[in-house]
CSV table of C-alpha atoms in Angstrom, one decimal:
chain,number,residue,atom,x,y,z
B,30,MET,CA,-55.1,-39.3,-15.6
B,31,GLY,CA,-53.1,-39.5,-18.8
B,32,SER,CA,-54.8,-37.2,-21.2
B,33,GLU,CA,-57.9,-35.1,-21.5
B,34,GLN,CA,-59.9,-33.8,-24.4
B,35,VAL,CA,-60.2,-30.1,-24.7
B,36,GLN,CA,-62.9,-28.6,-26.9
B,37,GLU,CA,-61.4,-25.9,-28.9
B,38,ALA,CA,-64.0,-25.3,-31.6
B,39,PRO,CA,-67.0,-27.1,-33.0
B,40,GLY,CA,-65.9,-30.3,-34.5
B,41,THR,CA,-62.3,-30.0,-33.3
B,42,VAL,CA,-60.9,-32.0,-30.5
B,43,GLN,CA,-57.3,-31.5,-29.1
B,44,THR,CA,-55.6,-33.9,-26.8
B,45,ARG,CA,-53.4,-32.4,-24.0
B,46,ASN,CA,-50.9,-34.5,-22.0
B,47,THR,CA,-51.4,-33.8,-18.3
B,48,HIS,CA,-48.2,-35.6,-17.1
B,49,ALA,CA,-45.5,-33.3,-15.6
B,50,PRO,CA,-42.5,-32.8,-17.8
B,51,SER,CA,-39.9,-35.5,-17.2
B,52,ARG,CA,-36.7,-34.6,-15.2
B,53,THR,CA,-33.3,-36.0,-15.2
B,54,HIS,CA,-32.4,-37.3,-11.7
B,55,THR,CA,-28.8,-37.3,-10.5
B,56,HIS,CA,-27.7,-39.8,-7.9
B,57,PRO,CA,-26.9,-38.2,-4.5
B,58,ALA,CA,-23.5,-39.8,-4.5
B,59,ALA,CA,-22.6,-38.1,-7.8
B,60,ASN,CA,-23.6,-34.7,-6.4
B,61,THR,CA,-21.4,-35.4,-3.3
B,62,ARG,CA,-18.4,-36.3,-5.4
B,63,ALA,CA,-18.9,-33.2,-7.6
B,64,HIS,CA,-19.2,-31.0,-4.6
B,65,SER,CA,-16.1,-32.4,-3.0
B,66,TRP,CA,-14.0,-31.9,-6.1
B,67,MET,CA,-15.2,-28.3,-6.6
B,68,ASN,CA,-14.3,-27.5,-3.0
B,69,ALA,CA,-11.1,-29.4,-2.8
B,70,PRO,CA,-8.2,-27.5,-1.3
B,71,PRO,CA,-6.2,-25.7,-4.0
B,72,ASN,CA,-2.9,-27.3,-2.9
B,73,ALA,CA,-4.2,-30.8,-2.7
B,74,CYS,CA,-2.7,-33.3,-5.1
B,75,CYS,CA,-4.8,-34.7,-7.9
B,76,PHE,CA,-4.8,-38.2,-6.6
B,77,CYS,CA,-6.0,-37.4,-3.1
B,78,TRP,CA,-8.4,-34.5,-3.3
B,79,CYS,CA,-11.1,-36.7,-1.8
B,80,CYS,CA,-9.1,-36.9,1.4
B,81,CYS,CA,-9.2,-33.2,2.0
B,82,CYS,CA,-7.4,-32.2,5.2
B,83,SER,CA,-6.2,-35.7,6.0
B,84,CYS,CA,-4.1,-35.8,2.8
B,85,SER,CA,-0.6,-36.8,3.5
B,86,CYS,CA,1.0,-34.3,1.2
B,87,LEU,CA,-0.8,-31.5,3.0
B,88,THR,CA,0.3,-32.9,6.3
B,89,VAL,CA,3.9,-32.8,5.2
B,90,ARG,CA,3.6,-29.3,3.8
B,91,ALA,CA,2.0,-28.1,7.1
B,92,ALA,CA,4.8,-29.6,9.1
B,93,GLN,CA,7.4,-27.8,6.9
B,94,ASP,CA,5.6,-24.5,7.3
B,95,GLU,CA,5.5,-25.0,11.0
B,96,LYS,CA,9.2,-25.7,11.1
B,97,ILE,CA,9.9,-22.5,9.1
B,98,GLN,CA,7.8,-20.4,11.3
B,99,ARG,CA,9.6,-21.8,14.4
B,100,LEU,CA,13.0,-21.0,12.9
B,101,VAL,CA,11.9,-17.5,12.0
B,102,TYR,CA,10.3,-16.5,15.2
B,103,GLU,CA,12.0,-18.4,18.0
B,104,ARG,CA,14.9,-16.1,18.7
B,105,PRO,CA,14.9,-15.7,22.5
B,106,GLU,CA,17.6,-13.0,22.7
B,107,VAL,CA,15.7,-10.8,20.3
B,108,THR,CA,12.2,-11.4,21.5
B,109,SER,CA,12.6,-11.7,25.3
B,110,ASN,CA,12.1,-8.8,27.6
B,111,CYS,CA,15.5,-9.1,29.3
B,112,GLU,CA,14.1,-10.4,32.6
B,113,GLU,CA,17.1,-12.6,33.0
B,114,ILE,CA,20.3,-10.7,32.3
B,115,PRO,CA,23.7,-12.4,33.0
B,116,GLU,CA,25.5,-10.8,36.0
B,117,PRO,CA,28.8,-9.4,34.7
B,118,SER,CA,32.0,-9.3,36.7
B,119,LEU,CA,33.4,-6.0,37.7
B,120,GLU,CA,36.2,-6.3,35.2
B,121,GLU,CA,33.8,-7.1,32.3
B,122,ALA,CA,31.5,-4.2,33.2
B,123,ARG,CA,34.5,-1.8,33.3
B,124,CYS,CA,35.6,-3.0,29.9
B,125,TRP,CA,32.3,-1.7,28.4
B,126,ALA,CA,33.6,1.8,28.8
B,127,GLN,CA,36.5,1.1,26.5
B,128,SER,CA,34.4,0.8,23.3
B,129,PHE,CA,30.9,0.2,22.1
B,130,GLU,CA,32.0,-3.0,20.4
B,131,ARG,CA,33.0,-4.5,23.8
B,132,LEU,CA,29.6,-3.6,25.2
B,133,ILE,CA,27.5,-5.0,22.4
B,134,LYS,CA,29.5,-8.2,22.2
B,135,SER,CA,28.9,-8.9,25.8
B,136,PRO,CA,25.6,-10.7,26.6
B,137,ALA,CA,25.4,-8.9,29.9
B,138,GLY,CA,26.3,-5.7,28.3
B,139,ARG,CA,23.6,-6.0,25.7
B,140,GLY,CA,21.1,-6.8,28.4
B,141,ARG,CA,22.0,-3.7,30.5
B,142,PHE,CA,22.2,-1.5,27.4
B,143,ARG,CA,18.7,-2.7,26.2
B,144,GLN,CA,17.2,-1.8,29.6
B,145,PHE,CA,18.7,1.7,29.2
B,146,LEU,CA,17.4,2.0,25.7
B,147,ARG,CA,13.9,1.1,26.9
B,148,THR,CA,13.9,4.1,29.2
B,149,GLU,CA,14.7,6.3,26.2
B,150,PHE,CA,12.1,4.6,24.0
B,151,SER,CA,14.7,3.5,21.5
B,152,GLU,CA,14.9,-0.2,22.2
B,153,GLU,CA,14.0,-1.0,18.6
B,154,ASN,CA,17.5,0.1,17.5
B,155,LEU,CA,19.2,-2.8,19.4
B,156,LEU,CA,16.4,-5.2,18.5
B,157,PHE,CA,16.9,-4.4,14.8
B,158,TRP,CA,20.7,-4.8,15.0
B,159,LEU,CA,20.3,-8.2,16.8
B,160,ALA,CA,17.7,-9.4,14.2
B,161,CYS,CA,20.2,-8.6,11.4
B,162,GLU,CA,22.9,-10.5,13.2
B,163,GLU,CA,20.6,-13.6,13.5
B,164,LEU,CA,19.7,-13.2,9.8
B,165,LYS,CA,23.3,-13.4,8.8
B,166,LYS,CA,23.6,-16.8,10.5
B,167,GLU,CA,20.8,-18.4,8.6
B,168,THR,CA,21.5,-20.5,5.5
B,169,ASN,CA,18.0,-21.9,4.6
B,170,ARG,CA,16.8,-19.8,1.7
B,171,THR,CA,13.1,-20.1,2.6
B,172,VAL,CA,13.8,-19.1,6.2
B,173,VAL,CA,15.9,-16.2,5.1
B,174,GLU,CA,13.2,-14.8,2.8
B,175,GLU,CA,10.6,-15.1,5.5
B,176,ARG,CA,12.8,-13.5,8.1
B,177,VAL,CA,13.7,-10.7,5.8
B,178,ARG,CA,10.0,-10.0,5.3
B,179,GLN,CA,9.4,-10.1,9.1
B,180,ILE,CA,12.3,-7.7,9.8
B,181,TYR,CA,11.0,-5.3,7.2
B,182,GLU,CA,7.5,-5.3,8.7
B,183,ASP,CA,8.9,-5.0,12.3
B,184,PHE,CA,11.5,-2.3,11.8
B,185,ILE,CA,11.5,-0.8,8.3
B,186,SER,CA,7.9,-0.3,7.4
B,187,ILE,CA,6.5,3.2,8.2
B,188,LEU,CA,3.4,1.5,9.6
B,189,SER,CA,5.4,-0.3,12.3
B,190,PRO,CA,5.4,1.2,15.9
B,191,ARG,CA,9.1,0.0,16.1
B,192,GLU,CA,10.3,1.7,12.9
B,193,VAL,CA,14.0,2.6,13.1
B,194,SER,CA,15.3,5.9,11.8
B,195,LEU,CA,17.0,5.5,8.4
B,196,ASP,CA,17.8,8.0,5.8
B,197,SER,CA,16.3,7.9,2.3
B,198,ARG,CA,19.4,6.5,0.7
B,199,VAL,CA,19.5,3.5,2.9
B,200,ARG,CA,15.7,3.0,2.4
B,201,ASP,CA,16.2,3.0,-1.4
B,202,VAL,CA,18.9,0.3,-1.0
B,203,ILE,CA,16.6,-1.8,1.1
B,204,ASN,CA,13.8,-1.5,-1.4
B,205,ARG,CA,16.1,-2.7,-4.2
B,206,ASN,CA,17.4,-5.5,-2.1
B,207,MET,CA,13.9,-6.7,-1.2
B,208,GLN,CA,13.4,-7.8,-4.8
B,209,GLU,CA,15.9,-10.6,-4.1
B,210,PRO,CA,16.0,-11.1,-0.3
B,211,SER,CA,19.2,-12.4,1.2
B,212,SER,CA,21.0,-12.5,4.5
B,213,ASN,CA,22.7,-9.2,3.5
B,214,THR,CA,19.5,-7.3,2.6
B,215,PHE,CA,19.8,-4.9,5.6
B,216,ASP,CA,23.6,-4.5,5.8
B,217,ASP,CA,23.6,-0.8,5.1
B,218,ALA,CA,20.7,-0.2,7.5
B,219,GLN,CA,22.3,-2.3,10.2
B,220,GLN,CA,25.5,-0.3,9.9
B,221,GLN,CA,23.7,3.0,10.1
B,222,ILE,CA,21.8,2.0,13.3
B,223,TYR,CA,25.0,0.7,14.8
B,224,THR,CA,26.7,4.0,14.2
B,225,LEU,CA,23.7,5.8,15.7
B,226,MET,CA,23.8,3.8,18.9
B,227,GLN,CA,27.6,4.2,19.1
B,228,ARG,CA,27.6,8.0,18.7
B,229,ASP,CA,24.3,8.8,20.5
B,230,SER,CA,23.0,6.2,23.0
B,231,TYR,CA,26.3,4.6,24.1
B,232,PRO,CA,27.8,7.7,25.6
B,233,ARG,CA,24.6,8.5,27.5
B,234,PHE,CA,24.5,5.0,28.8
B,235,MET,CA,28.1,5.2,30.1
B,236,ASN,CA,27.3,8.5,31.8
B,237,SER,CA,24.0,7.2,33.2
B,238,SER,CA,23.1,6.4,36.8
B,239,ALA,CA,22.2,2.9,35.6
B,240,TYR,CA,25.8,2.2,34.7
B,241,ALA,CA,27.3,4.0,37.7
B,242,ASP,CA,25.0,2.0,40.1
B,243,LEU,CA,26.0,-1.3,38.4
B,244,ILE,CA,29.7,-0.6,38.9
B,245,LYS,CA,29.1,0.5,42.5
B,246,SER,CA,27.1,-2.7,43.2
B,247,LEU,CA,29.9,-4.8,41.7
B,248,GLU,CA,32.6,-3.0,43.7
B,249,ASP,CA,30.8,-3.3,47.0
B,250,PRO,CA,28.7,-6.5,46.8
B,251,PRO,CA,26.2,-6.9,49.6
B,252,SER,CA,27.7,-8.9,52.5
B,253,GLU,CA,26.2,-12.2,53.2
B,254,THR,CA,24.6,-12.6,56.6
């Protein structure tokens, strides 16, 4: 091995090197480091990219995101199915007939009214109103923005199965407000849905057998044996 003589023409000898071309070898550790850097999480800090998912700054961020999600979605009154409804007194239930405001301010009244709305396939109106009430209580800006987005997707988007009925003027207001989300983003829409329930669903509930049966059961409670 080494070289060989090749006869090209009479009297001419050319030497050809038979060794393979030399290659630059990279240490495996260097390749590993380069691969890790190129695949580091985009949010990792520059000092701890090598730690990947065990990075402390990512752990803190994950904990903050989890807290925000919990604040946004854990609203029992809004998300529950009303299996446990407070039992009203006879006097309280009769007061619901005085005004829609008395009904909707009563936890037991909201529960019974929601059950009625479910039979009319309009439960989303009360759920939207309750979600807006909860939004107004929130002060954390990040949570407010996330909850505004969630309410929009759940009740305003035309793709949602729980879309509430709003006129074009109110929808235009919402679209403008979405550019700078706040706890008052849905004020106009909430008022419109409140008026709809007050004028339409509330009178039907007061004249329904559900309300009449409730009053009767409170007037003549079952005797204990």
